[in-house]
PDB file of C-alpha atoms in Angstrom:
ATOM      1  CA  MET X   1     -56.593   6.853 -84.568  1.00 74.00           C
ATOM      2  CA  ALA X   2     -54.758   9.762 -86.762  1.00 83.00           C
ATOM      3  CA  MET X   3     -51.475  11.730 -85.887  1.00 80.00           C
ATOM      4  CA  THR X   4     -51.021  15.687 -86.439  1.00 87.00           C
ATOM      5  CA  ILE X   5     -47.872  17.122 -86.708  1.00 85.00           C
ATOM      6  CA  LYS X   6     -48.106  20.754 -86.793  1.00 89.00           C
ATOM      7  CA  GLY X   7     -45.310  24.077 -86.424  1.00 89.00           C
ATOM      8  CA  THR X   8     -45.623  25.521 -82.699  1.00 89.00           C
ATOM      9  CA  GLY X   9     -43.437  29.371 -84.032  1.00 90.00           C
ATOM     10  CA  ILE X  10     -41.491  29.284 -81.156  1.00 93.00           C
ATOM     11  CA  VAL X  11     -38.919  27.301 -79.084  1.00 92.00           C
ATOM     12  CA  SER X  12     -39.055  25.993 -75.332  1.00 91.00           C
ATOM     13  CA  THR X  13     -36.932  24.827 -73.169  1.00 91.00           C
ATOM     14  CA  THR X  14     -38.596  21.288 -74.106  1.00 91.00           C
ATOM     15  CA  ASP X  15     -36.666  21.176 -77.698  1.00 92.00           C
ATOM     16  CA  PHE X  16     -33.706  20.850 -75.356  1.00 94.00           C
ATOM     17  CA  HIS X  17     -32.789  17.122 -74.923  1.00 93.00           C
ATOM     18  CA  SER X  18     -29.629  15.095 -74.242  1.00 94.00           C
ATOM     19  CA  ILE X  19     -28.769  12.958 -77.738  1.00 91.00           C
ATOM     20  CA  LYS X  20     -26.344   9.814 -77.106  1.00 91.00           C
ATOM     21  CA  TRP X  21     -24.561   7.334 -79.693  1.00 88.00           C
ATOM     22  CA  THR X  22     -23.453   4.097 -78.577  1.00 86.00           C
ATOM     23  CA  GLY X  23     -21.462   1.710 -81.325  1.00 82.00           C
ATOM     24  CA  LYS X  24     -19.057  -0.761 -81.221  1.00 79.00           C
ATOM     25  CA  THR X  25     -15.313  -0.594 -81.327  1.00 76.00           C
ATOM     26  CA  LYS X  26     -13.698  -3.516 -83.861  1.00 73.00           C
ATOM     27  CA  SER X  27     -12.791  -5.056 -80.308  1.00 74.00           C
ATOM     28  CA  GLY X  28     -16.252  -4.913 -79.433  1.00 78.00           C
ATOM     29  CA  LYS X  29     -16.427  -2.446 -76.513  1.00 78.00           C
ATOM     30  CA  ALA X  30     -18.563   0.126 -76.634  1.00 81.00           C
ATOM     31  CA  CYS X  31     -18.258   3.223 -77.499  1.00 84.00           C
ATOM     32  CA  THR X  32     -20.684   6.616 -76.826  1.00 88.00           C
ATOM     33  CA  ILE X  33     -20.734  10.274 -77.834  1.00 91.00           C
ATOM     34  CA  ASN X  34     -23.415  12.184 -75.428  1.00 94.00           C
ATOM     35  CA  LEU X  35     -24.548  16.105 -76.848  1.00 95.00           C
ATOM     36  CA  ASN X  36     -25.827  17.879 -73.282  1.00 93.00           C
ATOM     37  CA  ASN X  37     -28.959  20.446 -74.218  1.00 93.00           C
ATOM     38  CA  ALA X  38     -29.081  19.320 -77.800  1.00 95.00           C
ATOM     39  CA  ILE X  39     -31.274  20.827 -80.431  1.00 95.00           C
ATOM     40  CA  ASN X  40     -31.926  20.133 -83.943  1.00 92.00           C
ATOM     41  CA  MET X  41     -32.646  23.556 -85.602  1.00 90.00           C
ATOM     42  CA  GLY X  42     -32.804  21.735 -88.803  1.00 85.00           C
ATOM     43  CA  ASN X  43     -35.715  21.523 -91.182  1.00 82.00           C
ATOM     44  CA  ILE X  44     -38.374  19.420 -91.653  1.00 80.00           C
ATOM     45  CA  ASP X  45     -37.338  17.463 -95.147  1.00 76.00           C
ATOM     46  CA  LEU X  46     -39.089  14.226 -96.190  1.00 74.00           C
ATOM     47  CA  SER X  47     -38.017  13.257 -99.719  1.00 72.00           C
ATOM     48  CA  MET X  48     -40.797  11.383-101.191  1.00 73.00           C
ATOM     49  CA  VAL X  49     -39.566   8.942-104.066  1.00 69.00           C
ATOM     50  CA  GLU X  50     -41.158   5.778-105.842  1.00 69.00           C
ATOM     51  CA  LYS X  51     -40.467   2.891-104.629  1.00 68.00           C
ATOM     52  CA  ASP X  52     -37.478   4.065-101.707  1.00 69.00           C
ATOM     53  CA  ASP X  53     -37.958   4.595 -98.065  1.00 70.00           C
ATOM     54  CA  THR X  54     -37.389   7.982 -96.794  1.00 71.00           C
ATOM     55  CA  VAL X  55     -35.403   9.122 -94.978  1.00 75.00           C
ATOM     56  CA  ALA X  56     -34.697  12.455 -92.701  1.00 79.00           C
ATOM     57  CA  GLN X  57     -31.422  13.535 -92.183  1.00 83.00           C
ATOM     58  CA  LEU X  58     -31.519  14.704 -88.655  1.00 86.00           C
ATOM     59  CA  THR X  59     -28.885  16.900 -87.083  1.00 91.00           C
ATOM     60  CA  PHE X  60     -28.414  17.372 -82.623  1.00 93.00           C
ATOM     61  CA  THR X  61     -26.902  21.011 -82.094  1.00 95.00           C
ATOM     62  CA  GLY X  62     -25.771  20.815 -78.559  1.00 94.00           C
ATOM     63  CA  ALA X  63     -26.202  24.283 -76.648  1.00 92.00           C
ATOM     64  CA  TYR X  64     -24.275  25.698 -74.173  1.00 87.00           C
ATOM     65  CA  ASN X  65     -26.100  26.701 -70.681  1.00 79.00           C
ATOM     66  CA  ASN X  66     -24.064  29.883 -70.534  1.00 71.00           C
ATOM     67  CA  THR X  67     -21.774  32.200 -71.998  1.00 63.00           C
ATOM     68  CA  ASP X  68     -22.048  35.192 -70.407  1.00 61.00           C
ATOM     69  CA  TYR X  69     -18.426  35.406 -69.262  1.00 60.00           C
ATOM     70  CA  MET X  70     -19.601  37.693 -66.273  1.00 58.00           C
ATOM     71  CA  VAL X  71     -21.070  35.389 -64.519  1.00 59.00           C
ATOM     72  CA  SER X  72     -20.744  32.426 -65.774  1.00 56.00           C
ATOM     73  CA  THR X  73     -20.311  29.856 -63.022  1.00 58.00           C
ATOM     74  CA  GLU X  74     -17.588  27.071 -62.479  1.00 57.00           C
ATOM     75  CA  GLY X  75     -18.980  24.388 -65.818  1.00 52.00           C
ATOM     76  CA  ASP X  76     -20.981  26.533 -67.495  1.00 58.00           C
ATOM     77  CA  MET X  77     -18.866  27.246 -69.800  1.00 72.00           C
ATOM     78  CA  GLU X  78     -17.051  23.225 -70.846  1.00 81.00           C
ATOM     79  CA  GLU X  79     -18.167  22.017 -74.227  1.00 88.00           C
ATOM     80  CA  PRO X  80     -21.253  20.394 -73.924  1.00 91.00           C
ATOM     81  CA  TRP X  81     -20.369  16.868 -75.447  1.00 94.00           C
ATOM     82  CA  SER X  82     -18.059  14.052 -74.565  1.00 92.00           C
ATOM     83  CA  ILE X  83     -17.496  10.582 -76.154  1.00 88.00           C
ATOM     84  CA  THR X  84     -16.032   7.721 -73.121  1.00 86.00           C
ATOM     85  CA  PHE X  85     -14.701   4.567 -74.392  1.00 79.00           C
ATOM     86  CA  ALA X  86     -15.708   1.657 -72.255  1.00 78.00           C
ATOM     87  CA  GLY X  87     -12.284  -0.399 -73.534  1.00 68.00           C
ATOM     88  CA  GLY X  88     -10.166   2.778 -71.805  1.00 66.00           C
ATOM     89  CA  ALA X  89      -7.123   4.325 -73.475  1.00 61.00           C
ATOM     90  CA  SER X  90      -6.166   1.409 -75.461  1.00 62.00           C
ATOM     91  CA  ASP X  91      -9.649   1.335 -77.478  1.00 52.00           C
ATOM     92  CA  ALA X  92      -9.184   4.751 -78.151  1.00 52.00           C
ATOM     93  CA  ALA X  93      -6.187   4.046 -80.788  1.00 60.00           C
ATOM     94  CA  ALA X  94      -6.445   5.712 -84.160  1.00 49.00           C
ATOM     95  CA  GLY X  95      -8.431   3.211 -86.553  1.00 48.00           C
ATOM     96  CA  THR X  96     -10.194   0.862 -83.941  1.00 62.00           C
ATOM     97  CA  ILE X  97     -13.824   2.698 -83.684  1.00 57.00           C
ATOM     98  CA  LEU X  98     -16.513   1.339 -85.624  1.00 59.00           C
ATOM     99  CA  LEU X  99     -17.922   3.465 -87.725  1.00 57.00           C
ATOM    100  CA  GLY X 100     -21.083   2.763 -88.728  1.00 64.00           C
ATOM    101  CA  ALA X 101     -24.025   1.068 -87.505  1.00 73.00           C
ATOM    102  CA  GLY X 102     -25.213   2.433 -83.876  1.00 79.00           C
ATOM    103  CA  VAL X 103     -28.383   3.309 -81.370  1.00 81.00           C
ATOM    104  CA  VAL X 104     -29.533   7.176 -80.997  1.00 84.00           C
ATOM    105  CA  SER X 105     -31.510   8.194 -78.178  1.00 86.00           C
ATOM    106  CA  ILE X 106     -32.854  11.556 -76.842  1.00 87.00           C
ATOM    107  CA  ASP X 107     -32.959  11.236 -73.279  1.00 89.00           C
ATOM    108  CA  ASN X 108     -32.650   7.335 -73.146  1.00 88.00           C
ATOM    109  CA  VAL X 109     -35.508   6.381 -75.247  1.00 84.00           C
ATOM    110  CA  ASP X 110     -33.791   4.650 -78.814  1.00 82.00           C
ATOM    111  CA  VAL X 111     -36.203   7.112 -81.204  1.00 77.00           C
ATOM    112  CA  ALA X 112     -34.970   5.628 -84.503  1.00 72.00           C
ATOM    113  CA  LEU X 113     -33.126   3.271 -86.625  1.00 71.00           C
ATOM    114  CA  THR X 114     -30.815   4.965 -89.056  1.00 75.00           C
ATOM    115  CA  ARG X 115     -29.401   4.172 -92.822  1.00 77.00           C
ATOM    116  CA  GLY X 116     -26.580   5.499 -93.893  1.00 77.00           C
ATOM    117  CA  GLY X 117     -24.665   6.104 -90.483  1.00 77.00           C
ATOM    118  CA  SER X 118     -24.440   8.807 -88.230  1.00 82.00           C
ATOM    119  CA  GLN X 119     -21.414  11.449 -88.186  1.00 85.00           C
ATOM    120  CA  PHE X 120     -20.088  13.245 -85.214  1.00 89.00           C
ATOM    121  CA  THR X 121     -18.474  16.754 -85.775  1.00 92.00           C
ATOM    122  CA  VAL X 122     -16.817  19.214 -83.176  1.00 94.00           C
ATOM    123  CA  GLU X 123     -16.085  22.351 -85.082  1.00 94.00           C
ATOM    124  CA  ARG X 124     -14.152  24.423 -83.355  1.00 92.00           C
ATOM    125  CA  GLU X 125     -12.599  28.130 -84.188  1.00 92.00           C
ATOM    126  CA  PHE X 126      -9.267  28.750 -82.176  1.00 91.00           C
ATOM    127  CA  ARG X 127      -7.574  32.365 -81.915  1.00 91.00           C
ATOM    128  CA  GLU X 128      -4.073  33.050 -81.363  1.00 92.00           C
ATOM    129  CA  ILE X 129      -2.785  36.015 -79.103  1.00 93.00           C
ATOM    130  CA  ASN X 130       0.159  37.614 -81.349  1.00 92.00           C
ATOM    131  CA  ALA X 131       2.465  40.250 -80.304  1.00 93.00           C
ATOM    132  CA  ASP X 132       5.414  41.947 -82.041  1.00 94.00           C
ATOM    133  CA  GLY X 133       8.147  39.543 -82.824  1.00 93.00           C
ATOM    134  CA  ASP X 134       5.656  35.900 -82.581  1.00 92.00           C
ATOM    135  CA  ARG X 135       7.211  33.766 -85.213  1.00 92.00           C
ATOM    136  CA  GLY X 136       3.938  31.825 -84.767  1.00 91.00           C
ATOM    137  CA  PRO X 137       1.639  30.242 -81.988  1.00 91.00           C
ATOM    138  CA  VAL X 138       2.784  31.070 -78.525  1.00 92.00           C
ATOM    139  CA  LYS X 139       2.312  28.768 -75.905  1.00 91.00           C
ATOM    140  CA  ASP X 140      -0.868  30.299 -72.947  1.00 90.00           C
ATOM    141  CA  ARG X 141      -1.649  32.154 -75.811  1.00 92.00           C
ATOM    142  CA  VAL X 142      -4.053  30.349 -78.100  1.00 90.00           C
ATOM    143  CA  VAL X 143      -7.526  30.539 -77.069  1.00 86.00           C
ATOM    144  CA  ILE X 144     -11.048  28.621 -78.014  1.00 85.00           C
ATOM    145  CA  ASP X 145     -13.091  31.045 -79.343  1.00 84.00           C
ATOM    146  CA  ALA X 146     -15.935  29.309 -80.745  1.00 86.00           C
ATOM    147  CA  SER X 147     -17.112  25.454 -80.685  1.00 89.00           C
ATOM    148  CA  ARG X 148     -20.560  23.644 -82.219  1.00 92.00           C
ATOM    149  CA  ALA X 149     -21.141  19.935 -81.554  1.00 94.00           C
ATOM    150  CA  THR X 150     -23.199  18.477 -83.641  1.00 93.00           C
ATOM    151  CA  LEU X 151     -24.648  15.060 -84.346  1.00 91.00           C
ATOM    152  CA  THR X 152     -25.976  14.616 -87.751  1.00 88.00           C
ATOM    153  CA  LEU X 153     -27.980  11.125 -88.528  1.00 84.00           C
ATOM    154  CA  ASN X 154     -30.281   9.321 -91.646  1.00 81.00           C
ATOM    155  CA  ALA X 155     -33.093   8.110 -89.538  1.00 78.00           C
ATOM    156  CA  LEU X 156     -34.997   5.328 -91.347  1.00 74.00           C
ATOM    157  CA  THR X 157     -37.715   5.831 -88.638  1.00 66.00           C
ATOM    158  CA  PHE X 158     -39.052   8.352 -86.543  1.00 64.00           C
ATOM    159  CA  LEU X 159     -41.922   9.912 -87.158  1.00 60.00           C
ATOM    160  CA  THR X 160     -44.039   8.571 -83.536  1.00 62.00           C
ATOM    161  CA  SER X 161     -40.285  10.692 -81.899  1.00 72.00           C
ATOM    162  CA  MET X 162     -41.314  13.575 -84.234  1.00 76.00           C
ATOM    163  CA  SER X 163     -41.535  16.212 -81.586  1.00 76.00           C
ATOM    164  CA  ARG X 164     -38.772  14.949 -79.353  1.00 80.00           C
ATOM    165  CA  ILE X 165     -36.371  15.332 -82.903  1.00 84.00           C
ATOM    166  CA  TYR X 166     -37.915  19.122 -84.172  1.00 87.00           C
ATOM    167  CA  ALA X 167     -37.877  22.115 -82.558  1.00 89.00           C
ATOM    168  CA  GLY X 168     -41.108  23.914 -81.786  1.00 89.00           C
ATOM    169  CA  ILE X 169     -43.850  21.825 -83.153  1.00 88.00           C
ATOM    170  CA  ALA X 170     -46.341  19.484 -81.668  1.00 85.00           C
ATOM    171  CA  VAL X 171     -47.482  16.315 -81.614  1.00 82.00           C
ATOM    172  CA  SER X 172     -51.141  15.616 -81.340  1.00 82.00           C
ATOM    173  CA  THR X 173     -53.208  12.401 -81.804  1.00 77.00           C
TER     174      THR X 173
END
């Protein structure tokens, strides 16, 4: 049976998912990175190389529920990511995370094998509220203006999950 993939031209609420990367620390305990309301705004880019497998780079970005301070309710401005160490704080020390092999799932369903690892990044924009005479940053006058959490992975197998991986597409059989 044939499978057809085509663009819909719109981003819908079903294009946002819970993304989870699960790996292990050097001590063998689980490390989980969660992205809430995540969307892949990347392009479909399939490199066809002779005598090699096609590996697509996928980047998921966590989205906020609401950014309107005037109407936001408690919790709406919480950053859409978390990292959990099963071993507690003792396993969170520098150098104990085995960054590399892990499982990526969308809405608690494993979606792809990876090749070449994954990368989790939180880019933050800080702003200092300065007053005359300040010599540098002043406690209680530093705010976060922006935060963007992304999980990038190199997917070896993903075709059966394309409608969950890419925004604005439909898959039919």
